[in-house]
Short mmCIF file of C-alpha atoms and ligand atoms in Angstrom, two decimals:
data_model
loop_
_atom_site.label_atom_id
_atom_site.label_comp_id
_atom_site.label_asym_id
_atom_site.label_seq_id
_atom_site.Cartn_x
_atom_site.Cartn_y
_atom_site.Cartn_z
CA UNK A 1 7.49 7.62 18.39
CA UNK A 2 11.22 7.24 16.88
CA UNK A 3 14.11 8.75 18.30
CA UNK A 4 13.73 11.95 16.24
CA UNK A 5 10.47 12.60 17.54
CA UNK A 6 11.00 12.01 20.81
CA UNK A 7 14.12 14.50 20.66
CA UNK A 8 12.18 17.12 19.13
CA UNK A 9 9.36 16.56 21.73
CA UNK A 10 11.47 16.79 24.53
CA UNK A 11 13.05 19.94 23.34
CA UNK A 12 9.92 21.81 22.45
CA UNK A 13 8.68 20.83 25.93
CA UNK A 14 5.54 18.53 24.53
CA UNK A 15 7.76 15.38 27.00
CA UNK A 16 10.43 16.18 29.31
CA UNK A 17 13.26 14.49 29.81
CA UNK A 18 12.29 13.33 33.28
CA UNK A 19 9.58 11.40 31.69
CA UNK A 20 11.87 9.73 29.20
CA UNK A 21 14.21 8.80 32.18
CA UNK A 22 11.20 7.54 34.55
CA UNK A 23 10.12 5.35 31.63
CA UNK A 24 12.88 3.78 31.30
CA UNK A 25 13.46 3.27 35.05
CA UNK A 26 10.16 1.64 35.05
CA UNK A 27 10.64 -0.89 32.13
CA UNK A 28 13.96 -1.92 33.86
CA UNK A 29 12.86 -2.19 37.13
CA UNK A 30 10.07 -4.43 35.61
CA UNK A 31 12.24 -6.86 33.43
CA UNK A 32 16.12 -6.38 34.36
CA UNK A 33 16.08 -9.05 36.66
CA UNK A 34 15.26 -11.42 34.15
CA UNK A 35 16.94 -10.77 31.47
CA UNK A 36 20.24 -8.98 33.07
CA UNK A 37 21.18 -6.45 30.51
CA UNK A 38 22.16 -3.84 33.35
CA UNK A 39 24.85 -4.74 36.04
CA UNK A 40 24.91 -1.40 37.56
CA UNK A 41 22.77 1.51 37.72
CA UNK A 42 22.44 5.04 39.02
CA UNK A 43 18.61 6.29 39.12
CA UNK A 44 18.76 9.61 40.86
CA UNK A 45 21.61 10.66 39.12
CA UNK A 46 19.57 9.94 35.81
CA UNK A 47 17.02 11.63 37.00
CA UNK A 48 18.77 15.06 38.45
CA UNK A 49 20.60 15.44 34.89
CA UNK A 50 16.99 14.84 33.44
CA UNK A 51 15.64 17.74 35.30
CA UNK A 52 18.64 20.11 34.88
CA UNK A 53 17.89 19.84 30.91
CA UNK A 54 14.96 20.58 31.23
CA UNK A 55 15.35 23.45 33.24
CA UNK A 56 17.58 24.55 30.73
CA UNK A 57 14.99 24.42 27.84
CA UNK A 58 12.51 25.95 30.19
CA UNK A 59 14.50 28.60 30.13
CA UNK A 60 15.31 29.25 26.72
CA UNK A 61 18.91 27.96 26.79
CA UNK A 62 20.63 26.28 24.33
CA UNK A 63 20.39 22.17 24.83
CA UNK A 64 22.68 19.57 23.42
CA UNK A 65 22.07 16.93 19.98
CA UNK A 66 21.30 14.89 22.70
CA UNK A 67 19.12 16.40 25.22
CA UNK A 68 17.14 14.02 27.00
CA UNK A 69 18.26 10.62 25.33
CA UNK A 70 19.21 7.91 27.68
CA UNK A 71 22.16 5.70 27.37
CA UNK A 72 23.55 2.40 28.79
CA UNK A 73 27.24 2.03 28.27
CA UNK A 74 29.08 -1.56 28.25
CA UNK A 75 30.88 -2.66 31.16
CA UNK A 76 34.60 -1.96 29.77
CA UNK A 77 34.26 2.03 29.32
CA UNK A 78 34.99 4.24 31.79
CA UNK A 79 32.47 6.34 33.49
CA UNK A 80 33.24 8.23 36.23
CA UNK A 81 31.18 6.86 39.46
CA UNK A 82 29.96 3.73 37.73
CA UNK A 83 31.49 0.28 38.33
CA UNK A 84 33.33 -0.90 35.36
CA UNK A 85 34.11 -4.40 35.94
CA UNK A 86 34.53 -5.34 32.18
CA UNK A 87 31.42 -8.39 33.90
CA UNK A 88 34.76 -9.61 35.78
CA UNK A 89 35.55 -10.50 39.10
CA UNK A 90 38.66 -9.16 38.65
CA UNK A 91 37.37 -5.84 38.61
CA UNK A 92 34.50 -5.98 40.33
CA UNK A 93 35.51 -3.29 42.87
CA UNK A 94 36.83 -0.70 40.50
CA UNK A 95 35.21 2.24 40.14
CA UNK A 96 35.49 4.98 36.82
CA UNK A 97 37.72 7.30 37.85
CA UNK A 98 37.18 9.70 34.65
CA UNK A 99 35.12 9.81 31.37
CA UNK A 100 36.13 8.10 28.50
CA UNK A 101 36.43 10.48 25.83
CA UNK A 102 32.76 9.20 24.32
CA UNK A 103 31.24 9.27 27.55
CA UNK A 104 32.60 13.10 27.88
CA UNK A 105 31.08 13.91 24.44
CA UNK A 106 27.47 12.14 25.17
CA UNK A 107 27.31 13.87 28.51
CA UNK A 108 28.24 17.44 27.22
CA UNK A 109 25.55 16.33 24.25
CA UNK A 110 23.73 16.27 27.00
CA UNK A 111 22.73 12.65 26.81
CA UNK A 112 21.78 11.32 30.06
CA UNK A 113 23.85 7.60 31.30
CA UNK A 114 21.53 5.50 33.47
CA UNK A 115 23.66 2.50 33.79
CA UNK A 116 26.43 -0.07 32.84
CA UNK A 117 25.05 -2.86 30.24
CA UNK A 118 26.54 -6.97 30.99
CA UNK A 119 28.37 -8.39 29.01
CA UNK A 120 31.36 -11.07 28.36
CA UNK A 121 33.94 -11.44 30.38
CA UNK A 122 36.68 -8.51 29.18
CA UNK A 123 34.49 -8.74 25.71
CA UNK A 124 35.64 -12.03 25.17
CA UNK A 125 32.91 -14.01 23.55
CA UNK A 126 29.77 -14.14 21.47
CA UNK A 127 26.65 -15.01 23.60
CA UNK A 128 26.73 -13.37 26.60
CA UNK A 129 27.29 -16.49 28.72
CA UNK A 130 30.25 -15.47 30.85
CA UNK A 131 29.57 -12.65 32.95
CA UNK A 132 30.66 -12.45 36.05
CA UNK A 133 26.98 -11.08 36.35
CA UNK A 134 25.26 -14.03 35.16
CA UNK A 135 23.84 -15.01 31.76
CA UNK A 136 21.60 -12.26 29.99
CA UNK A 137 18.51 -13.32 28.11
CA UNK A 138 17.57 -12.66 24.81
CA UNK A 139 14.44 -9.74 25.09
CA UNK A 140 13.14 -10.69 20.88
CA UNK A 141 13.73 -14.63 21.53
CA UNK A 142 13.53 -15.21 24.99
CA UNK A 143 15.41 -18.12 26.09
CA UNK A 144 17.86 -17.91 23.39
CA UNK A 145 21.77 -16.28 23.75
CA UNK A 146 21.43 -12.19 23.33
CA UNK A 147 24.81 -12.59 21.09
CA UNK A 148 27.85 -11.03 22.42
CA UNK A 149 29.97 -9.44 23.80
CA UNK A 150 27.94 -6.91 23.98
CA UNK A 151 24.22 -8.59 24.84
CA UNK A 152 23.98 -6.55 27.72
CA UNK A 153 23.71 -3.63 24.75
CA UNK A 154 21.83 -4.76 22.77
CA UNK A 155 19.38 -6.40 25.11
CA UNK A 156 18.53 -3.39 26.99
CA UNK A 157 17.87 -1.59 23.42
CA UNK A 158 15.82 -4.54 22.58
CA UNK A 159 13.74 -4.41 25.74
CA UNK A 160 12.89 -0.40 25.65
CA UNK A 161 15.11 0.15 28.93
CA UNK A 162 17.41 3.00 27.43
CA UNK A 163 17.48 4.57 23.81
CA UNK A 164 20.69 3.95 22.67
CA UNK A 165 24.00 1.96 24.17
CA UNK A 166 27.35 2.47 23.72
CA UNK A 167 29.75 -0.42 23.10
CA UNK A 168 32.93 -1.94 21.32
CA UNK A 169 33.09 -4.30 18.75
CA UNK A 170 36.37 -6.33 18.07
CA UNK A 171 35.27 -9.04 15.95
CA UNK A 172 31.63 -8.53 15.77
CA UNK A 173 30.43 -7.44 19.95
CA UNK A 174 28.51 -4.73 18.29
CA UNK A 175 26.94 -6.24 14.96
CA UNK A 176 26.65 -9.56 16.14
CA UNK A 177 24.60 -8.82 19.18
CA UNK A 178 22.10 -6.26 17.03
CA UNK A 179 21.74 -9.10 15.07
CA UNK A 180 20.31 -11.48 17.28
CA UNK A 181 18.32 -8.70 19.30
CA UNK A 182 16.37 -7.35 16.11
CA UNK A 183 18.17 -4.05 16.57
CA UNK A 184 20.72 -1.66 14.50
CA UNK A 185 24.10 -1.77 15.45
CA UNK A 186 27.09 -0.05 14.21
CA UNK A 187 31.15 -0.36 13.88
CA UNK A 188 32.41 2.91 12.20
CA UNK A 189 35.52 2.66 10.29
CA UNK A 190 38.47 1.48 12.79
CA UNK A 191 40.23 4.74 14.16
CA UNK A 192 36.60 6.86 13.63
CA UNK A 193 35.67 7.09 17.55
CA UNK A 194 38.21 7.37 20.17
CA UNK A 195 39.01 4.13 22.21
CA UNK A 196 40.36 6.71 24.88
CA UNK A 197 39.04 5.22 28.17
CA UNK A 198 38.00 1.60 27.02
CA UNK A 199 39.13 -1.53 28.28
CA UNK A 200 41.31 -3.53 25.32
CA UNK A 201 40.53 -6.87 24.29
CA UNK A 202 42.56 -6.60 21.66
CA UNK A 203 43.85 -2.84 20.83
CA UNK A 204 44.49 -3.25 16.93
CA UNK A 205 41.11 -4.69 16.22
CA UNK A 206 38.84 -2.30 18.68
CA UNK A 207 36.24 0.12 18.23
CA UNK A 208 33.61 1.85 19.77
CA UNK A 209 30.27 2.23 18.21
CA UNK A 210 26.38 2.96 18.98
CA UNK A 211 23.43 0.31 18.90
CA UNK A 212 19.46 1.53 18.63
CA UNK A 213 16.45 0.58 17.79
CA UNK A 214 16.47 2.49 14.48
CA UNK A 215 19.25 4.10 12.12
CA UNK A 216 18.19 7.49 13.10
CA UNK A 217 19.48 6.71 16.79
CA UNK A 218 22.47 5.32 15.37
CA UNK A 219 22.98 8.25 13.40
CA UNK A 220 22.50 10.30 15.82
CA UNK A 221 25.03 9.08 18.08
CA UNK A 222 27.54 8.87 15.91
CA UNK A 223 27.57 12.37 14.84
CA UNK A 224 28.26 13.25 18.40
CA UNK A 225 30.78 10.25 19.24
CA UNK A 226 33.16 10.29 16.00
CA UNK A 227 35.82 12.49 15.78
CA UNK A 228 39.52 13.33 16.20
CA UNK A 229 40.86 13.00 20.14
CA UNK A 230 44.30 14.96 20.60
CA UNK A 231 44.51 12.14 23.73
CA UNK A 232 44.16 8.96 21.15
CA UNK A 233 46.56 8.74 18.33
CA UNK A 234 44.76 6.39 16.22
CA UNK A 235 41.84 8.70 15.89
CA UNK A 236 40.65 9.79 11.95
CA UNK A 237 40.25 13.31 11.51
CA UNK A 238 35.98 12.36 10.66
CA UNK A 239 34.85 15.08 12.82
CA UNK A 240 32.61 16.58 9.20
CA UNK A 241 30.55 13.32 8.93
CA UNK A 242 26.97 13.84 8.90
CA UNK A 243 25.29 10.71 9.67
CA UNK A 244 22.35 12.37 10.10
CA UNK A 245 22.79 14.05 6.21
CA UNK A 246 22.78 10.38 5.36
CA UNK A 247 20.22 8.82 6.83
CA UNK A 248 17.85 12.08 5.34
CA UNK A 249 19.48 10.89 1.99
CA UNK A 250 18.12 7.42 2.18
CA UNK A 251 14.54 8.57 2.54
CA UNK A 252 14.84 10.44 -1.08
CA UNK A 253 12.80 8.55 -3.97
CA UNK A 254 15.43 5.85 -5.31
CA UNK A 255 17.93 7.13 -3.00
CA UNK A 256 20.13 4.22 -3.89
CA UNK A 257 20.41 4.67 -7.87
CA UNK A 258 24.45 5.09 -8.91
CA UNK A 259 25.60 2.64 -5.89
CA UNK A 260 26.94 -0.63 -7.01
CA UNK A 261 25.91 -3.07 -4.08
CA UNK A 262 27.91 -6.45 -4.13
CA UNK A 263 26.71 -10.07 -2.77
CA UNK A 264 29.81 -12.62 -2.07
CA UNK A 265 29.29 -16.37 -2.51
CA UNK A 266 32.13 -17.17 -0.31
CA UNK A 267 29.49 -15.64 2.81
CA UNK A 268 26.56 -17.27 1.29
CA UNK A 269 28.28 -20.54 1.64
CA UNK A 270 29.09 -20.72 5.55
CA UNK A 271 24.90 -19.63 5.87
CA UNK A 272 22.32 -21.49 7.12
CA UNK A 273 19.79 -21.59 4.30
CA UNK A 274 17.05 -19.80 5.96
CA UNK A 275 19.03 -16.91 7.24
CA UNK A 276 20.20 -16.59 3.19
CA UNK A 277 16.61 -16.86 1.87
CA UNK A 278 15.96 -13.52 4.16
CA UNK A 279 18.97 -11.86 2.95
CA UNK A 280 18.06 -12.69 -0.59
CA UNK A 281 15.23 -10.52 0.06
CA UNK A 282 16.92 -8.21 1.22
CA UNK A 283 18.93 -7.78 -1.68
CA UNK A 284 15.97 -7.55 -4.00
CA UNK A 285 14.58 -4.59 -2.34
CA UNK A 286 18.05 -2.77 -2.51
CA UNK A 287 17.60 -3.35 -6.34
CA UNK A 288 14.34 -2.16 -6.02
CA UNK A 289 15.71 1.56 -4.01
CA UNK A 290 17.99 1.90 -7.40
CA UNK A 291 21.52 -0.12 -6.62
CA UNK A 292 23.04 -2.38 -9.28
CA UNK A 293 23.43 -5.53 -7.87
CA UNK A 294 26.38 -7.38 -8.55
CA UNK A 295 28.78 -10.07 -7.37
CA UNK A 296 32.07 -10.69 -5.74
CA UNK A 297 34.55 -13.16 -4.27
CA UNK A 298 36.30 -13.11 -1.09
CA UNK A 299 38.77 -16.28 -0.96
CA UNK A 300 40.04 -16.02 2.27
CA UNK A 301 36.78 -16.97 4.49
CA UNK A 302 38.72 -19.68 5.82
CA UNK A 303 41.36 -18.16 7.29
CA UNK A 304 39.65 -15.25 8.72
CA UNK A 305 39.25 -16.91 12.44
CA UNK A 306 42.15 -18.54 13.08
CA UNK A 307 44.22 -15.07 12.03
CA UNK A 308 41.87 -12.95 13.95
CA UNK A 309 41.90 -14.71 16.84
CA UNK A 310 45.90 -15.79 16.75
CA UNK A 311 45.99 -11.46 17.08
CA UNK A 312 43.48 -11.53 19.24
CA UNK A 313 44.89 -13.77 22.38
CA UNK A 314 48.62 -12.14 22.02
CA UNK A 315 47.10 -8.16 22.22
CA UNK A 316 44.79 -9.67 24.76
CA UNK A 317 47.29 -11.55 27.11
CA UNK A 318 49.38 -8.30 27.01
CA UNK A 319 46.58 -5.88 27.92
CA UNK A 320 45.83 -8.33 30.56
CA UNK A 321 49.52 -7.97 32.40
CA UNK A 322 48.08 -4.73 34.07
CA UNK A 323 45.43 -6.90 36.17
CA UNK A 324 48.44 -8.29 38.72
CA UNK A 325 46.37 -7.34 41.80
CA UNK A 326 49.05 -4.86 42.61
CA UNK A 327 47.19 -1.45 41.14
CA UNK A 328 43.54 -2.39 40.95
CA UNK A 329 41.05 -5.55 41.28
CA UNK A 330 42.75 -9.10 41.55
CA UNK A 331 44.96 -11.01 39.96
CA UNK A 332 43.10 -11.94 37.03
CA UNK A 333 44.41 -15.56 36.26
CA UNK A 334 42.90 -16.37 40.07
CA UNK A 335 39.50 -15.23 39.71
CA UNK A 336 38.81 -15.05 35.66
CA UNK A 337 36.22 -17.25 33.76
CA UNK A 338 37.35 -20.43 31.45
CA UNK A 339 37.66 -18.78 28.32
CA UNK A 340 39.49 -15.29 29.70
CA UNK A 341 42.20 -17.91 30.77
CA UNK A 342 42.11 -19.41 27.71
CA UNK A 343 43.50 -16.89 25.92
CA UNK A 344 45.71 -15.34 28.58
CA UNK A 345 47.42 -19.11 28.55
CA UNK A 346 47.58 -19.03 24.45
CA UNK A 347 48.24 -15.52 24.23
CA UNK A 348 51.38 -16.84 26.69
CA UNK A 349 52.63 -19.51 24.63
CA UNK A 350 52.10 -17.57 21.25
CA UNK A 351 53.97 -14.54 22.95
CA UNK A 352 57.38 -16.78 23.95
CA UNK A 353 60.01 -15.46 21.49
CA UNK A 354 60.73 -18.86 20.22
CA UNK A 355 57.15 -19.03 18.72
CA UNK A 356 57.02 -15.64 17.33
CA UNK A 357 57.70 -16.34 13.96
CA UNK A 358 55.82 -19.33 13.99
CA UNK A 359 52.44 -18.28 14.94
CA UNK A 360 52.23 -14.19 15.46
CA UNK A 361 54.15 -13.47 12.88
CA UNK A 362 52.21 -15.36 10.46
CA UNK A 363 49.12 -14.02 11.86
CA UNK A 364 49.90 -10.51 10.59
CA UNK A 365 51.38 -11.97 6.99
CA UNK A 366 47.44 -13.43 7.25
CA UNK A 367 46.23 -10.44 8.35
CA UNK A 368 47.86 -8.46 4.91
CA UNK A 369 46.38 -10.81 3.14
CA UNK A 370 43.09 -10.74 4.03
CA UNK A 371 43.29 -6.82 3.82
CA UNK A 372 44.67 -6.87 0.37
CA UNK A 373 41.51 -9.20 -0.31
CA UNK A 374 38.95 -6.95 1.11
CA UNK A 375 40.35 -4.12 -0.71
CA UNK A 376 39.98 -6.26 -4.01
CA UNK A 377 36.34 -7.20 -2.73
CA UNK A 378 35.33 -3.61 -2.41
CA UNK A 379 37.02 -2.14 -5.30
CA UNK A 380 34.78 -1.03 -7.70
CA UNK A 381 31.61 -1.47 -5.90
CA UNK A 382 30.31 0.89 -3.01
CA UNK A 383 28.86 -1.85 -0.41
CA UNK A 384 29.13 -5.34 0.27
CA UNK A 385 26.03 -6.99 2.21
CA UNK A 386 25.08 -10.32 3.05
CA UNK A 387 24.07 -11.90 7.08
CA UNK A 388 26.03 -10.39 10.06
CA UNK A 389 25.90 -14.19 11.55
CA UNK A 390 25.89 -17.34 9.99
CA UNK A 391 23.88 -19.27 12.25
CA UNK A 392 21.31 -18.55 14.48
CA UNK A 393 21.58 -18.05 18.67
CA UNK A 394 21.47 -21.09 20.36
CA UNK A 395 19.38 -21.33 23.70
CA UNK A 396 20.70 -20.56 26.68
CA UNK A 397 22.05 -23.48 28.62
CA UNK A 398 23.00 -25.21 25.28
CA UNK A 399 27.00 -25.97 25.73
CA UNK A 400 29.37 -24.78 22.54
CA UNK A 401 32.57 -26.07 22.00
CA UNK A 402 35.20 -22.90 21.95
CA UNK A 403 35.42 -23.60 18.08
CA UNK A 404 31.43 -23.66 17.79
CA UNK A 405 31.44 -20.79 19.65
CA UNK A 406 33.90 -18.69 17.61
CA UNK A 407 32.43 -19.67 14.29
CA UNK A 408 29.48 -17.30 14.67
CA UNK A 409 32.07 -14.44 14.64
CA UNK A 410 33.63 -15.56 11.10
CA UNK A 411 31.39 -12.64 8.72
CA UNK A 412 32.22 -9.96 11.52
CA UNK A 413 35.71 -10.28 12.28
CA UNK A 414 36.28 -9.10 8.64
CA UNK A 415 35.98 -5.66 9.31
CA UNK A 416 38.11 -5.48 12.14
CA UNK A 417 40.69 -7.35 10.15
CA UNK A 418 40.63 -4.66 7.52
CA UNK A 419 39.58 -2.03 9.49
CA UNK A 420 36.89 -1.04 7.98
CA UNK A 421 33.30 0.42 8.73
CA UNK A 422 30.41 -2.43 9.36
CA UNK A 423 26.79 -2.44 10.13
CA UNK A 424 23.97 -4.93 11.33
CA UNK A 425 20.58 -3.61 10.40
CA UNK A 426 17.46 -6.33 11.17
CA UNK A 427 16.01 -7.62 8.22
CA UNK A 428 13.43 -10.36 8.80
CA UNK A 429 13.23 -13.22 11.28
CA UNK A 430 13.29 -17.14 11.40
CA UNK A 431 9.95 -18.36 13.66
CA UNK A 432 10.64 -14.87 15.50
CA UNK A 433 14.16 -15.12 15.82
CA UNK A 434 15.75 -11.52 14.43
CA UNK A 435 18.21 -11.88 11.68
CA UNK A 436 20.38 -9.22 11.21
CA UNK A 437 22.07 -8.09 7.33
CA UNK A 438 25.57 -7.08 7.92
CA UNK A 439 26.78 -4.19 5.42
CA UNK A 440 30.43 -3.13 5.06
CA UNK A 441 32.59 -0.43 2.94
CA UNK A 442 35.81 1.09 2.45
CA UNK A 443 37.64 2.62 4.66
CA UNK A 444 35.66 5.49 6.16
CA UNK A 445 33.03 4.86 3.50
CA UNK A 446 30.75 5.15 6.60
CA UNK A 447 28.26 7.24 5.77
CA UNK A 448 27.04 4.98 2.66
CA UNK A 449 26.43 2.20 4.50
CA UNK A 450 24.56 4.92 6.78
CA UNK A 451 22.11 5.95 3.62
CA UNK A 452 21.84 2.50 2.68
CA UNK A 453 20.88 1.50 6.11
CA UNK A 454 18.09 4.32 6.05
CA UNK A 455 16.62 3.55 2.52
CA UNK A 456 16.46 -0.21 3.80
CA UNK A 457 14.49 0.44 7.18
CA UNK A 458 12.29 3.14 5.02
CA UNK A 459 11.15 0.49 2.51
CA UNK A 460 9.95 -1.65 5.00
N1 LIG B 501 33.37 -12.97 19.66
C1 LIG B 501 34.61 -12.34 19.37
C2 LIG B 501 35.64 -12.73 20.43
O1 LIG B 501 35.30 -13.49 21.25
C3 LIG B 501 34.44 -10.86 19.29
C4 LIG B 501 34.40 -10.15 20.57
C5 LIG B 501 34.30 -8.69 20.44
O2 LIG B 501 34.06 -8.14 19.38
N2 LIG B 501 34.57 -8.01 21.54
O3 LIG B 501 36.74 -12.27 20.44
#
C-alpha cells in the first residue's frame, strides 16, 4: 500500500489511524535499538491523537491532508514536550517549549509525531557518527553509515517505523541521507518552508524539507509544510504549489516531453564509476518519458566545499554563542563532540576582524560566483540531474579524515549555495547498496523536479 492509499483507507474507515500508529510502534520497538534512528519517543501520545482522528471521521467531521500519517521529526526542531537535544549533550535536558511553525502545520494537518529521529551533532556531519545518542545503522545496507545529518530520518523511513520525517538540509542532511537509505528526500527551494523553530547550523544555507519512501509522501508533505510564515522573514510567498498536481502530472503518458533535462561532466568526474553507470541509466529512461537530453558545464566544482564550509563554521560558531550554559543546557565547548568544536574553534579564528577580509569575505565573493554559475548551468534547460553522492557509505567503524568526510557533501552543497530546490530520488543500487539521483532547478522551480521525480519512480 503507498502513502495515498493508506490515507484514503484511513479516512474512509477501511484502517484507522490507531492501526497505522500501533504498526509503527511495533516495527520500532522491534528494530530501534539496533539501528538508533529514534532518540526519543512518545507512544501514548501517538496513540490518543490516533484515536481522536478517528473519532472525528467516525463522526463525519472534516479530517486534515494528513489524517493518520505518522511522522518522526529530527532532533534540532522544536516540538513542544519532546526533547530536542540537536543528538548533543549540550542540550540533552531541554525540552520543546513550542511548535515550530512545520510542526504546527503537520499537527493541525492532523499528522500524528511519534518521536525525535538521531542525528549529527547540531547537523554537523554526513554519516551519522556523532550523536550524542550513539551511531545509527544503515536499515538498506546494514553495517554501513545511514548518511547524515539526518540518518536518524532517513533510517526510520527506511526501516517502516514512521511514514514520513521531517528534517533540514544545509549542505545535503536531507538528500544525502535518502540517498544512502534507498528513500526520497527533498530540499525545496531555500526560503520555501519556514525555519521558524529550528536549530541553525548555518542560517543562510538552511532548510527544512520532507523524506519518504515514495514521491507521493514527499508531495504530500510539502503541500502542507511550504508556505509564507508572518514569524520568518525569509519565507517565499509558495503557499499555491501543488506538489501533489505534480506528481499526478508525472504519471501522464510522456509526461516529460518539452523539458530540457541537462547532465554536467564536471559531476560525472568526482563519481565513482559504478554509481555513474546507474545514473546513466537513469538518464536514458528520462529520454525515454519525453525530455531532451542535453549537456552542461559547471566550472566551479572545486571550490564548492571549501566556500560552503568557510560560511558554514562562521554562521555556525555564531549560532553557537547562545549555548553559554547560562539560559539552557551546558556550555557547549565543555561537553560537544570533536567536530562541533572544530568548527566553533575555526568559525573563531575566521570571525576575528583581522581575518575578515581574508577568509569570510572571500567566501561570499565565492559564494557569487558559484551562484552566477548555477544560474548559467540552469539557464535554458529545466533540470539538472546526475548522483546526490559521489561515493558510496563507508561501514560503520571505518575512520574518515574531516576532508574525506566532507567530500561526500561536494554535489549537495550546491543547492544551498545557490539556494535553490534539490531532490534525491533512489535509482538503482551497487551489491544492495541504494544510490540515490540528485535533481536540481531554478529557483522555486520545485514542482518540476516534483513531476520529474514522479514520472521516474512510475517507469520503474
Ligand atoms: N555534511 C554537511 C555538513 O557537515 C551538511 C550538513 C547538513 O546539511 N546539515 O555541514
Amino acid at each position: 500500500m503507498n502513502i495515498l492509499e493508506k490515507l484514503n483507507s484511513i479516512k474512509s474507515q477501511e484502517m484507522t489511524a490507531k492501526e497505522n500508529v500501533e504498526n509503527y510502534i511495533k516495527v520500532i520497538e522491534e528494530k530501534n535499538e539496533e539501528i538508533n534512528a529514534f532518540i526519543d519517543l512518545n507512544k501514548e501520545q501517538a496513540i490518543a491523537k490516533a484515536e481522536e482522528i478517528d473519532a472525528k471521521i467516525a463522526n463525519g467531521e472534516e479530517v486534515g491532508a494528513l489524517a493518520g500519517l505518522v511522522f518522526g521529526i529530527k532532533a534540532n526542531i522544536n516540538v513542544e514536550d519532546f526533547i530536542i537535544s540537536a543528538a548533543s549533550k549540550t542540550l540533552e535536558d531541554y525540552i520543546g517549549s513550542y511548535d515550530a511553525t512545520v510542526v504546527k502545520k503537520i499537527k493541525e494537518a492532523d499528522g500524528i509525531i511519534i518521536g525525535i529521529n538521531n542525528m549529527d551533532e547540531f547537523a554537523a556531519g554526513s554519516s551519522c557518527e556523532t550523536s550524542y545518542y550513539g551511531k545509527v545503522d544503515n536499515p538498506a545496507a546494514p553495517g554501513r553509515i545511514p548518511g547524515g545529518s539526518s540518518g536518524g530520518s532517513a533510517a526510520a523511513v527506511a526501516a517502516d517505523m514512521c511514514d514520513i520525517s521531517i528534517c533540514s538540509d544545509t549542505g545535503g542532511s536531507i538528500r544525502n541521507p535518502a540517498s544512502h537509505c534507498g528513500v526520497v528526500g527533498f530540499k525545496p527551494t531555500y526560503g520555501g518552508v519556514s525555519r521558524q523553530g529550528l536549530l541553525d547550523l548555518s542560517m543562510s544555507l538552511d532548510q527544512i524539507g520532507p523524506v519518504a519512501r515514495d514521491v507521493e509522501g514527499v508531495a504530500l508533505a510539502l503541500d502542507t509544510i511550504v508556505g509564507y510564515d508572518p514569524t520568518e522573514c525569509t519565507t517565499l510567498k509558495l503557499d499555491d504549489f501543488d506538489f501533489m498536481g505534480a506528481v499526478a502530472e508525472g504519471k501522464e503518458d510522456k509526461p516529460l516531453a518539452g523539458m530540457k533535462i541537462a547532465t554536467c561532466a564536471e559531476f560525472r568526474d568526482v563519481t565513482d564509476d559504478n554509481i555513474n553507470a546507474i545514473i546513466d541509466e537513469a538518464v536514458a529512461k528520462f529520454e525515454e518519458l519525453g525530455a531532451e537530453i542535453v549537456e552542461v558545464n559547471f566550472k566551479y566544482i572545486d571550490l564548492c566545499l571549501p566556500t560552503y564550509y568557510l560560511i558554514n563554521y562562521v554562521e555556525f560558531f555564531s549560532a553557537t554563542r547562545k549555548y553559554d550554559g547560562r539560559k539552557y543546557g551546558s556550555r557547549i565547548e565543555t561537553v560537544c563532540g570533536d567536530e562541533v568544536l572544530r568548527r566553533i574553534k575555526m568559525g573563531s579564528y575566521i570571525s576575528q576582524q583581522e581575518f575578515s577580509g581574508k577568509y569570510y569575505k572571500r567566501a561570499l565573493q565565492a559564494r557569487t560566483l558559484i551562484r552566477n554559475e548555477v544560474k548559467s548551468m540552469l539557464e535554458g534547460v529545466d533540470l539538472v540531474v546526475g548522483p546526490t553522492v559521489p561515493k558510496l557509505p563507508h561501514k560503520l567503524g571505518e575512520e574518515l579524515e574531516p576532508m574525506e568526510m566532507y567530500a561526500y557533501d561536494v554535489l549537495t552543497v550546491i543547492a544551498n549555495l545557490a539556494g535553490i530546490p534539490a531532490g534525491s530520488i533512489p535509482a538503482g543500487d551497487v551489491d544492495g547498496i541504494p544510490v540515490g539521483l540528485q535533481i536540481q532547478a531554478k529557483p522555486e522551480d520545485d514542482l518540476k523536479i516534483i513531476k520529474a521525480f514522479s514520472a521516474f519512480e512510475n517507469a520503474k
